[in-house]
Coordinates of C-alpha atoms in Angstrom, one line a residue:
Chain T
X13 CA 44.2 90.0 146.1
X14 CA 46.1 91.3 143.1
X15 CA 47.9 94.5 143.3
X16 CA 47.9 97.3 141.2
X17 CA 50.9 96.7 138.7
X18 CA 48.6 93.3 138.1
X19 CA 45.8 95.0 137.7
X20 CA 47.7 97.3 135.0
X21 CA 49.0 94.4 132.9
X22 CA 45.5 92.9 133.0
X23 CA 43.4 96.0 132.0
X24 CA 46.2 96.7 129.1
X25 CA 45.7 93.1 128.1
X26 CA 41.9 93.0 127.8
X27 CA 41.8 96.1 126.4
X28 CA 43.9 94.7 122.7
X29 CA 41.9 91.6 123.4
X30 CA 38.7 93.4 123.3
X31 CA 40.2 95.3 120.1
X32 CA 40.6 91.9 118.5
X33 CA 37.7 90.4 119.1
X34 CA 35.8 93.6 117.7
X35 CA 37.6 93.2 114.4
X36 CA 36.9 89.5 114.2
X37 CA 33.3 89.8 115.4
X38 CA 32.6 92.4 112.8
X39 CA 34.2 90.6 110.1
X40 CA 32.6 87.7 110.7
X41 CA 28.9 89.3 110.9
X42 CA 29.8 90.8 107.5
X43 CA 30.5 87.4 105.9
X44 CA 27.7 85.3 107.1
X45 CA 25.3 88.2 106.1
X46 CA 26.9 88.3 102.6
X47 CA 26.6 84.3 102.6
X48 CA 22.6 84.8 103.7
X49 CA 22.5 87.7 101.0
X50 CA 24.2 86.1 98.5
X51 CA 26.9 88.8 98.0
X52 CA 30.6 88.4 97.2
X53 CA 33.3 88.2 100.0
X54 CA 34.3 91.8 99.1
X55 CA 32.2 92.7 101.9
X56 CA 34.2 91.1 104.5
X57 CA 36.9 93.0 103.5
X58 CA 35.1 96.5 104.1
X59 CA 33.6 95.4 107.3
X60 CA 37.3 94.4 108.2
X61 CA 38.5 97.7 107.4
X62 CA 35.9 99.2 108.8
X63 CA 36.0 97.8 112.4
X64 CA 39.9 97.9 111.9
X65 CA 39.7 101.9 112.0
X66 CA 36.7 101.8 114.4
X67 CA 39.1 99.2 116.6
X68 CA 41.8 102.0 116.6
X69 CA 39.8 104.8 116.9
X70 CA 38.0 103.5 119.9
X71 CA 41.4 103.6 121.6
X72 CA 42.6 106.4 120.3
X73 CA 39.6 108.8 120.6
X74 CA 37.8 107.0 122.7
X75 CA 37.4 109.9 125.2
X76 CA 36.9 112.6 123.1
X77 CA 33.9 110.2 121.6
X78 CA 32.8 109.6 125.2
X79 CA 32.9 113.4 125.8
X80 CA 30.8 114.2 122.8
X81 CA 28.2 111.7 123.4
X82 CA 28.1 112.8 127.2
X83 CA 27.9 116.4 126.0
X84 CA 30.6 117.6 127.6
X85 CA 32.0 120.8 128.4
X86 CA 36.0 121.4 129.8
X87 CA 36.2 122.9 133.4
X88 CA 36.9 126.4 134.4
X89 CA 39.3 126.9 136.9
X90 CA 37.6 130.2 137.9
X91 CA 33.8 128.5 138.0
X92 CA 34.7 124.7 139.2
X93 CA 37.0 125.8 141.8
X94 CA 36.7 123.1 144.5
X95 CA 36.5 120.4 141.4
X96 CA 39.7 121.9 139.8
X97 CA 41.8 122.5 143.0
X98 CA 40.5 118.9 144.1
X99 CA 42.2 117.4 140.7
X100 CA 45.2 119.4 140.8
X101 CA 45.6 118.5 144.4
X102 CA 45.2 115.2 144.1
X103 CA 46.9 114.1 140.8
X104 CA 50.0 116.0 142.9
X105 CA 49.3 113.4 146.0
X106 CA 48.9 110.5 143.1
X107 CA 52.0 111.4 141.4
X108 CA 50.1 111.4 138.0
X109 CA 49.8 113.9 135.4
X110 CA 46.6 116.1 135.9
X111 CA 43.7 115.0 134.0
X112 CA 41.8 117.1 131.9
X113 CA 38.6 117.8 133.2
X114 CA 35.2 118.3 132.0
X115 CA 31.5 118.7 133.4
X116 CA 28.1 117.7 132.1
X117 CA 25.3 120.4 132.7
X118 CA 23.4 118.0 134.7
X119 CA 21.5 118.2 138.5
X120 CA 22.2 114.4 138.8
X121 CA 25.3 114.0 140.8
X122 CA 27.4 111.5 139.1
X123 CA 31.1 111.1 137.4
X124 CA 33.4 109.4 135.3
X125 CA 37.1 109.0 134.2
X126 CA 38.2 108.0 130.3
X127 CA 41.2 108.4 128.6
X128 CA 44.0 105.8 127.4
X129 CA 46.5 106.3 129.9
X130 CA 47.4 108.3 133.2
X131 CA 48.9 111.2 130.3
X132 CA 45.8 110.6 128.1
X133 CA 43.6 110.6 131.0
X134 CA 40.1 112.6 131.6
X135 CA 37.6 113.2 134.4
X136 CA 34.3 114.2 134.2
X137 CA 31.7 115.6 136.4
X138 CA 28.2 116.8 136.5
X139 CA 27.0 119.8 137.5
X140 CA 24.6 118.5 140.0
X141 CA 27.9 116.8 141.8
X142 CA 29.9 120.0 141.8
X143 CA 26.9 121.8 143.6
X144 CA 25.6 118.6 146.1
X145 CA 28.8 117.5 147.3
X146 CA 31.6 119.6 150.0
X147 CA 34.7 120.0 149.2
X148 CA 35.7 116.7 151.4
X149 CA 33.4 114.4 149.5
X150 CA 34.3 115.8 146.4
X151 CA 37.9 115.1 147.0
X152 CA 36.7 111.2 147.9
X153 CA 35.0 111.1 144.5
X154 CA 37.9 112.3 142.5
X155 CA 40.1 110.2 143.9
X156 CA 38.2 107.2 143.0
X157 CA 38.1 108.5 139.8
X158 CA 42.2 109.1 139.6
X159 CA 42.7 105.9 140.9
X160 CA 40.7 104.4 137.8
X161 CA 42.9 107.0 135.6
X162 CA 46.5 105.0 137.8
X163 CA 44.9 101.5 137.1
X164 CA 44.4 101.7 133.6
X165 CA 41.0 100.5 133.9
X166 CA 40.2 103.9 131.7
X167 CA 41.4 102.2 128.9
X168 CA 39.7 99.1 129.1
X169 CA 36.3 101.1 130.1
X170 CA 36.8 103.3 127.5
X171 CA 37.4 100.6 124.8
X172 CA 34.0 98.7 126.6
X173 CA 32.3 101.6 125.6
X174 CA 32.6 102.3 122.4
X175 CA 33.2 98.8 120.6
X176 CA 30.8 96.6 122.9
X177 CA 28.5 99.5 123.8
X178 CA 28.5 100.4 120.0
X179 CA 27.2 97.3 119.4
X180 CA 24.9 96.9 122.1
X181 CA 23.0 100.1 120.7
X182 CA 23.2 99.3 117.3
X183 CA 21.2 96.2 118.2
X184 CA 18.6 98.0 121.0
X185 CA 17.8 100.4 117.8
X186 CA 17.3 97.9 115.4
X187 CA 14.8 95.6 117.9
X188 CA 13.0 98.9 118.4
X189 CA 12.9 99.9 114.3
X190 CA 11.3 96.3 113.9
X191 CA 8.9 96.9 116.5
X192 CA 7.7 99.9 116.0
X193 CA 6.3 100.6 112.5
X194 CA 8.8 98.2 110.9
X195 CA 5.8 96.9 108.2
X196 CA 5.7 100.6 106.7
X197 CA 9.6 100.7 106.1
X198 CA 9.4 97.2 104.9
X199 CA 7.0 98.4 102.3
X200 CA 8.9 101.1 101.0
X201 CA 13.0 99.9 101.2
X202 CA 11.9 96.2 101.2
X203 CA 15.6 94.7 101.1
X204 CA 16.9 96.7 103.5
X205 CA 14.6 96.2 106.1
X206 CA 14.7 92.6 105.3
X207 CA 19.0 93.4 106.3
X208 CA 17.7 95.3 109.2
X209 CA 15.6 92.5 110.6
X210 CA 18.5 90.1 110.0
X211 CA 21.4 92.1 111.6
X212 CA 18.5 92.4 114.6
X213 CA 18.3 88.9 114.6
X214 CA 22.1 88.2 114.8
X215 CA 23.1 90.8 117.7
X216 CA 19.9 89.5 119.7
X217 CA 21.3 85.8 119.5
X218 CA 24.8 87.2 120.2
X219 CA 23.8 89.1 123.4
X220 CA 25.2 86.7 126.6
X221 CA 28.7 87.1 124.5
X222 CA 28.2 91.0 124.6
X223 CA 27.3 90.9 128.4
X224 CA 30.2 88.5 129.2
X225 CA 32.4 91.1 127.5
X226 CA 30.9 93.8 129.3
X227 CA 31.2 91.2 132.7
X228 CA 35.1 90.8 131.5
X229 CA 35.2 94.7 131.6
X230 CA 33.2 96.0 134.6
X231 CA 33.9 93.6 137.4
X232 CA 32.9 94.0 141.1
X233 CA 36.4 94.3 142.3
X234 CA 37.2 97.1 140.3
X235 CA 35.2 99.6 141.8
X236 CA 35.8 98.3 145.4
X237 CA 39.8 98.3 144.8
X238 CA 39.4 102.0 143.2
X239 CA 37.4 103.2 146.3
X240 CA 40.1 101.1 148.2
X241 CA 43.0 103.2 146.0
X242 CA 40.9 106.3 146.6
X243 CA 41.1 106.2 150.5
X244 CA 45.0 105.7 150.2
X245 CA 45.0 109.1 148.5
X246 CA 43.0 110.5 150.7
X247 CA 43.4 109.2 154.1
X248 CA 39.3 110.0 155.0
X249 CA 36.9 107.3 154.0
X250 CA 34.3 109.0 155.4
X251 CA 34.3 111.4 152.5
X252 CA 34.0 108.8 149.7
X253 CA 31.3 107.1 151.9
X254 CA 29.5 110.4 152.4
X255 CA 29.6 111.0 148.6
X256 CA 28.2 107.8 147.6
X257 CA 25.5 107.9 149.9
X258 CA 24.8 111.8 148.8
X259 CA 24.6 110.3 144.9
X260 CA 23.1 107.3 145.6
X261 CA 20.1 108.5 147.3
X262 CA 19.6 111.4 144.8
X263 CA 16.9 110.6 142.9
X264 CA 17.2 112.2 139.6
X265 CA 18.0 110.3 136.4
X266 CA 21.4 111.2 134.2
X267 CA 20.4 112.1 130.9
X268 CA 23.8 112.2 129.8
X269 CA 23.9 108.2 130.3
X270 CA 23.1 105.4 127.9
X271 CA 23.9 101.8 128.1
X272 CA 27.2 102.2 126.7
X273 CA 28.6 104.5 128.9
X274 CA 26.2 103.9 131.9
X275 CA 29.3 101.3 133.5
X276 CA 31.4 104.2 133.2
X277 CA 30.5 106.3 136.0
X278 CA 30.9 106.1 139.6
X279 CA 27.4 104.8 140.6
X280 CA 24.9 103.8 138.1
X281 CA 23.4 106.7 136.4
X282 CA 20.3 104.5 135.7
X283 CA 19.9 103.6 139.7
X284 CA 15.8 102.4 140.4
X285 CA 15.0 102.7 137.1
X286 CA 14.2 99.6 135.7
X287 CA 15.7 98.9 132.1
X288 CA 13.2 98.1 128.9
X289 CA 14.2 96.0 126.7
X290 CA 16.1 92.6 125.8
X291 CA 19.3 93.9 127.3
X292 CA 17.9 94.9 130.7
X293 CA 19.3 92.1 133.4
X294 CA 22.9 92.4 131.4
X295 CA 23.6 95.7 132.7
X296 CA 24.4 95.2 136.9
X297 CA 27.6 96.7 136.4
X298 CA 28.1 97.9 139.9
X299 CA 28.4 96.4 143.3
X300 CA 25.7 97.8 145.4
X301 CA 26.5 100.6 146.9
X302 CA 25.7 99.8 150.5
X303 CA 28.2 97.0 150.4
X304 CA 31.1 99.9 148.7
X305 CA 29.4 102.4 151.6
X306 CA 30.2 99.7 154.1
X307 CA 33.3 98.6 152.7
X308 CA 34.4 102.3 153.5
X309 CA 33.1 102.7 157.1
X310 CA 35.4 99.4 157.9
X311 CA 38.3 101.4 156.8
X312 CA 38.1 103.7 159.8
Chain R
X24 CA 86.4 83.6 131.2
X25 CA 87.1 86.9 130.2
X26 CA 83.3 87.8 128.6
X27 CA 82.1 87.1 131.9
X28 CA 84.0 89.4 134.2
X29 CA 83.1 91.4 131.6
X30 CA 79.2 90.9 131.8
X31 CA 79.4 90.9 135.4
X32 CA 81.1 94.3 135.4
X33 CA 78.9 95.7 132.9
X34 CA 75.8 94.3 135.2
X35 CA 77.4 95.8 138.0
X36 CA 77.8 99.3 136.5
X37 CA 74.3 99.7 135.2
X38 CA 73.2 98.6 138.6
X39 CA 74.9 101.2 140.5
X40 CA 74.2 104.1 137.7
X41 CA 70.4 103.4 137.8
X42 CA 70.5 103.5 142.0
X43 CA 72.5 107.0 141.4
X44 CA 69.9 108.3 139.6
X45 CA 67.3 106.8 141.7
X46 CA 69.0 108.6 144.6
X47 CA 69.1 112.0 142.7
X48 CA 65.7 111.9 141.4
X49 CA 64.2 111.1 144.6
X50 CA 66.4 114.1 146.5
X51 CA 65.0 116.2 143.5
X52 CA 61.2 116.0 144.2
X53 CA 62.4 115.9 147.7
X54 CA 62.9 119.1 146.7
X55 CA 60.3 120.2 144.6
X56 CA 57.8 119.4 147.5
X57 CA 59.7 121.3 149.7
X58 CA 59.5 124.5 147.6
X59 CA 55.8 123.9 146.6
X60 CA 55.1 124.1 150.0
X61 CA 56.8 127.7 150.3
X62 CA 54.8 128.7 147.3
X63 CA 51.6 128.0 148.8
X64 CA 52.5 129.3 152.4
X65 CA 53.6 132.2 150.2
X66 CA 50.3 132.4 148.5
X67 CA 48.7 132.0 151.8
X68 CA 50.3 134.9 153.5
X69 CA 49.5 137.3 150.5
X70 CA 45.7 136.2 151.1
X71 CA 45.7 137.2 154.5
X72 CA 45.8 141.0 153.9
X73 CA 43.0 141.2 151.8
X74 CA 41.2 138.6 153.8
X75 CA 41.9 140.9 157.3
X76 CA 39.9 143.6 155.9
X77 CA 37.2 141.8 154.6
X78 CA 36.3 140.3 158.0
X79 CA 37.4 143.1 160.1
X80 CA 34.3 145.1 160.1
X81 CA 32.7 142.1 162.1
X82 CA 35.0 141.7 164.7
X83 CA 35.8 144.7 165.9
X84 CA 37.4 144.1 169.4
X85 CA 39.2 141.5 168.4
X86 CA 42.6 143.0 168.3
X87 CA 44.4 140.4 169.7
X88 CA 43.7 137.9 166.9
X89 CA 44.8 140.0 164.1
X90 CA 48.0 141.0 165.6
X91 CA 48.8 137.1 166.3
X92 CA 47.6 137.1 162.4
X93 CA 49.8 139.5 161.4
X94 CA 52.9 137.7 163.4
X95 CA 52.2 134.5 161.8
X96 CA 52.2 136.2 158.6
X97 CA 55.6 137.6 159.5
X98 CA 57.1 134.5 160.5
X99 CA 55.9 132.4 157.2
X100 CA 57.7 135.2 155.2
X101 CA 60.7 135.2 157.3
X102 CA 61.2 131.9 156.6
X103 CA 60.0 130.8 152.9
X104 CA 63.6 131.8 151.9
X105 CA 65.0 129.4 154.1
X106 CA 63.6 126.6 152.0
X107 CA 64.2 124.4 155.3
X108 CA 60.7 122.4 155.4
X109 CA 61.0 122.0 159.1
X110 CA 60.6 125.8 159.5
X111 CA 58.3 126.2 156.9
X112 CA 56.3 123.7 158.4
X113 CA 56.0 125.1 161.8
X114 CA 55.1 128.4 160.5
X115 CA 52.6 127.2 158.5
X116 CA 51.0 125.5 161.3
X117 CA 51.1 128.7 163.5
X118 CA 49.6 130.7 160.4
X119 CA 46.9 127.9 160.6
X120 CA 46.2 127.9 163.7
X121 CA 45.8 132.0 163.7
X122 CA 43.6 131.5 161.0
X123 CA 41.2 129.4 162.9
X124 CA 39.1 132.1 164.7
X125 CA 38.7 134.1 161.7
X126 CA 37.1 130.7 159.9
X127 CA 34.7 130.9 163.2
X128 CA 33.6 133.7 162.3
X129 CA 33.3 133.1 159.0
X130 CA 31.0 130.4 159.1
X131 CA 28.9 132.1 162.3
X132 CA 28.4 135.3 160.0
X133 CA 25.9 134.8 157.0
X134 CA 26.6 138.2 156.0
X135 CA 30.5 137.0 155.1
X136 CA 28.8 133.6 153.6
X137 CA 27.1 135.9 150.7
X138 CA 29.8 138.1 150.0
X139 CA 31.8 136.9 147.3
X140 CA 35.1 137.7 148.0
X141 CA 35.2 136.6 151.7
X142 CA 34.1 133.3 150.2
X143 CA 36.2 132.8 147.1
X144 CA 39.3 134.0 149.8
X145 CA 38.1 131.3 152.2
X146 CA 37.9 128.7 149.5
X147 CA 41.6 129.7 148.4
X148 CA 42.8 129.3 151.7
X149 CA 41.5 125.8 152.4
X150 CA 42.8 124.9 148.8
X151 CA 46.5 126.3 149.6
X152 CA 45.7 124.6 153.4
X153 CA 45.4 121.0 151.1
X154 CA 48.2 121.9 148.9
X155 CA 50.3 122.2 151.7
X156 CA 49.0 119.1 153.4
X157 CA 49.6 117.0 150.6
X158 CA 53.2 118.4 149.9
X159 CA 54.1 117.5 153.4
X160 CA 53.0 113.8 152.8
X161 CA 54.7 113.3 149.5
X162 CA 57.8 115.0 151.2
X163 CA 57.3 112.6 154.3
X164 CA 57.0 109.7 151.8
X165 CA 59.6 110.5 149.6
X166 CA 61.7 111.0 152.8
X167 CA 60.5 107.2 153.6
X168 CA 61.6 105.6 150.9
X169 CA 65.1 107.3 150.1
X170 CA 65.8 106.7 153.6
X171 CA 65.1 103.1 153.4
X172 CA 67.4 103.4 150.1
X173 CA 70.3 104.6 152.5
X174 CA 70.3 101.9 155.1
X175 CA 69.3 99.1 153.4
X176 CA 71.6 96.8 151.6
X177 CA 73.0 96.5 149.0
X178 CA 72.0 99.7 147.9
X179 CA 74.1 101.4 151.1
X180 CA 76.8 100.7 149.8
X181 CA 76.4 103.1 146.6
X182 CA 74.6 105.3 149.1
X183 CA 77.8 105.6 150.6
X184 CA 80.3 105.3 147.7
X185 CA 78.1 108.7 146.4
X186 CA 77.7 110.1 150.0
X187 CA 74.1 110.3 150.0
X188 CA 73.0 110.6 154.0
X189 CA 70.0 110.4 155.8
X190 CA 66.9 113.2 154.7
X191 CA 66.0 114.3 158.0
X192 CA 62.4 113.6 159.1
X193 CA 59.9 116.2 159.9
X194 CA 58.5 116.8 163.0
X195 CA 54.6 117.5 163.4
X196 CA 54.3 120.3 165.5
X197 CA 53.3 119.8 169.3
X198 CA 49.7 118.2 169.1
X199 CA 49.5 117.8 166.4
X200 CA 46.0 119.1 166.3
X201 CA 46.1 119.7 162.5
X202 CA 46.3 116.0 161.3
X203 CA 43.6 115.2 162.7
X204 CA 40.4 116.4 160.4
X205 CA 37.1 117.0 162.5
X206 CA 33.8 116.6 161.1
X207 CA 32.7 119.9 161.3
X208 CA 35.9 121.0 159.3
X209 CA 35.3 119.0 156.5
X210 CA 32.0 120.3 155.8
X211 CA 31.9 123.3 153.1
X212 CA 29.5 126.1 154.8
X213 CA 26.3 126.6 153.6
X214 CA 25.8 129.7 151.6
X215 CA 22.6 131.3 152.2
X216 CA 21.3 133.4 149.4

């Protein structure tokens, strides 16, 4: 078992490594399409630039991007009582600044953290968790999410998400642009959708590398040792247990989710719902939650 | 010969000036969670007024339980200035404890439930009740470790060179009945509307 300074220096580590690899996997997608297109290598060096700022801004913004895409608004101390006094409380037990928090108008329970570090550091709720949930579980569920915020892994994720989950949409689009009316377009733009098809191609046959970065990312043990970390905060497992059982068994769908954020959260937003598409088996991101459940009833 | 009596001294120095400030941080949020728990019994006892009158037009002939009220709201005041956490601590739990029949009612009365400011006063009051609770644990932590600071070596020894002693422990009150969280209490009541 590794403990949490550890898992600190690994999640910083990854996170630059996943930086780097972005750069070189985008500058290397740019030169072997200019070499099958028959342009110059200038190309390479835009795409290098490119994923260079998209490298930096993914760690820098990354969860004001997140936010955005989520549809996010901040929290209201006055309206989100239980969820703000929860935070403040427990960032005071943590010893770490208090996040910034934010909800998603949304009846499906569910939450995230993002951010860069434990001063950078956000939380996010739905509606449909601030209104399900007591104030106990609640407290459960932010804890988890603080102790993501003390571990780091909020950089890492964060990173995941835009750079490999960037790229992972990109591709789902351009698979579904050739499959639906993809001979019109061809018609009319001709070389581009030739590109199109090509860059389709390419990301399909690079998939297994973009789920074993996503794999590298979203391990198992990091959700059981940030419901582990939770518990220490909170002293109660039977909240956090309550609370997962609560969101699992809610059966509405997250519209706020996609597959680049969808690892983010505390229990997959896209639950029973069976994926379409070539990406589909790449995205068990989370331990089942009757093992985490059970994990926490042992703790009594 | 010389360089490294040298080195060793400078080693030595920067060992004991980092466990001096070690020691005085520590006593500081020793501090600081001693006083945040004054605050919030503080914000607790200005609650209770506005919270007495809200619930007393449902229990009427219950005189005895807002005088006892009242006298733990006395005692949490009396001794906030104090800034001695044992005190504060026991007060708190008697203010607690005085609370509880009120919460009874509370949650027996849907008529309390669906007025807001009976509702908003009981969710500050458990929020000040967790800010309390988890002020005493980072005090009883921080207590843990600086004490652990004092006796072990070698840091004792600057313990002692500075005259840092022992942070007394607290004591829980008798029974302790408020560390231990029953189901029922964790469960936010149901508003009926």
């Amino acid at each position: 078992m590794i403990n949490v300074y550890e898992q600190v220096d690994r999640n910083k580590r990854r996170s630059t490594i996943i930086m780097v690899l972005f750069v070189v996997f985008i500058a290397a997608f740019a030169w072997v399409l200019s070499r099958a297109l028959g342009y110059g290598p200038g190309m390479v060096g835009v795409a290098f630039i490119f994923a260079g700022i998209f490298s930096f801004s993914s760690y820098w913004w990354g969860d004001k991007i997140i936010l955005t895409i989520s549809g996010a608004r901040p929290a209201d101390k006055r309206k989100d009582f239980n969820f703000f006094t929860v935070a403040e409380n427990l960032s005071m037990a943590a010893q770490i600044p208090m996040p910034k928090l934010y909800v998603i108008d949304d009846s499906a329970p569910n939450a995230f953290a993002t951010g860069r570090d434990p001063n950078h550091a956000v939380v996010c709720a739905t509606t449909g968790l601030l209104a399900k949930l007591d104030r106990t579980e609640l407290e459960g569920v932010v804890a988890h999410e603080l102790s993501h915020v003390q571990n780091y892994d909020i950089r890492l994720m964060s990173v995941v998400t835009i750079l490999v989950g960037m790229v992972t949409l990109l591709a789902d689009w351009f698979l579904r642009g050739m499959r639906f009316g993809g001979r019109d377009r061809d018609k009319k733009e001709g070389n581009i959708g030739v590109i199109l098809f090509l860059v389709g191609i390419i990301l399909a046959l690079l998939s297994p590398l973009i789920a074993q970065l996503i794999q590298l990312a979203v391990s198992r043990r990091r959700e059981f040792l940030a419901d582990a970390s939770a518990v220490m905060l909170t002293r109660y497992p039977k909240g956090l247990a309550r609370a997962l059982e609560k969101i699992s068994k809610d059966r509405e769908v997250l519209e706020a989710a996609n597959k680049a954020t969808a690892h983010l959260y505390i229990i997959n937003p896209f639950k029973g719902q069976k994926f379409t598409g070539i990406f589909s088996n790449l995205f068990n991101t989370h331990p089942p939650v009757e093992e985490r459940i059970k994990a926490l009833w042992e703790m009594e | 010969m010389f360089w490294i009596l040298i080195i060793i001294l400078v080693g030595l120095a920067v060992y004991i000036w980092s466990l001096y400030n070690q020691f005085v941080t520590i006593k500081t949020r020793i501090r600081a969670s001693i006083q945040e728990i004054g605050n919030q019994l503080k914000r607790q006892a200005d609650l209770i007024p506005n919270l007495v009158s809200s619930v007393k037009g449902y229990m009427k002939h219950e005189k005895a339980i807002f005088d006892e009220l009242t006298e733990a709201r006395k005692a949490v005041m009396k001794v906030i200035e104090t800034e001695d956490a044992q005190k504060l601590i026991n007060a708190g739990s008697r203010l607690q404890s005085a609370l509880a029949p009120i919460r009874a009612v509370f949650e027996s009365t849907p008529q309390l439930q669906a007025a807001g400011p009976t509702a908003k006063l009981m969710d500050e009051l458990r929020d000040t009740a967790d800010k309390v609770m988890y002020s005493r644990r980072t005090l009883i932590d921080l207590s843990a470790d600086y004490n652990i600071k004092v006796v072990t070596f070698p840091s004792n020894l600057v313990a002692r060179l500075f005259g840092f002693k022992l942070e007394v422990g607290l004591k829980m009150p008798e029974g302790g009945e408020e560390l231990e969280v029953k189901e029922e209490e964790t469960k936010t009541p149901k508003v009926e509307l």
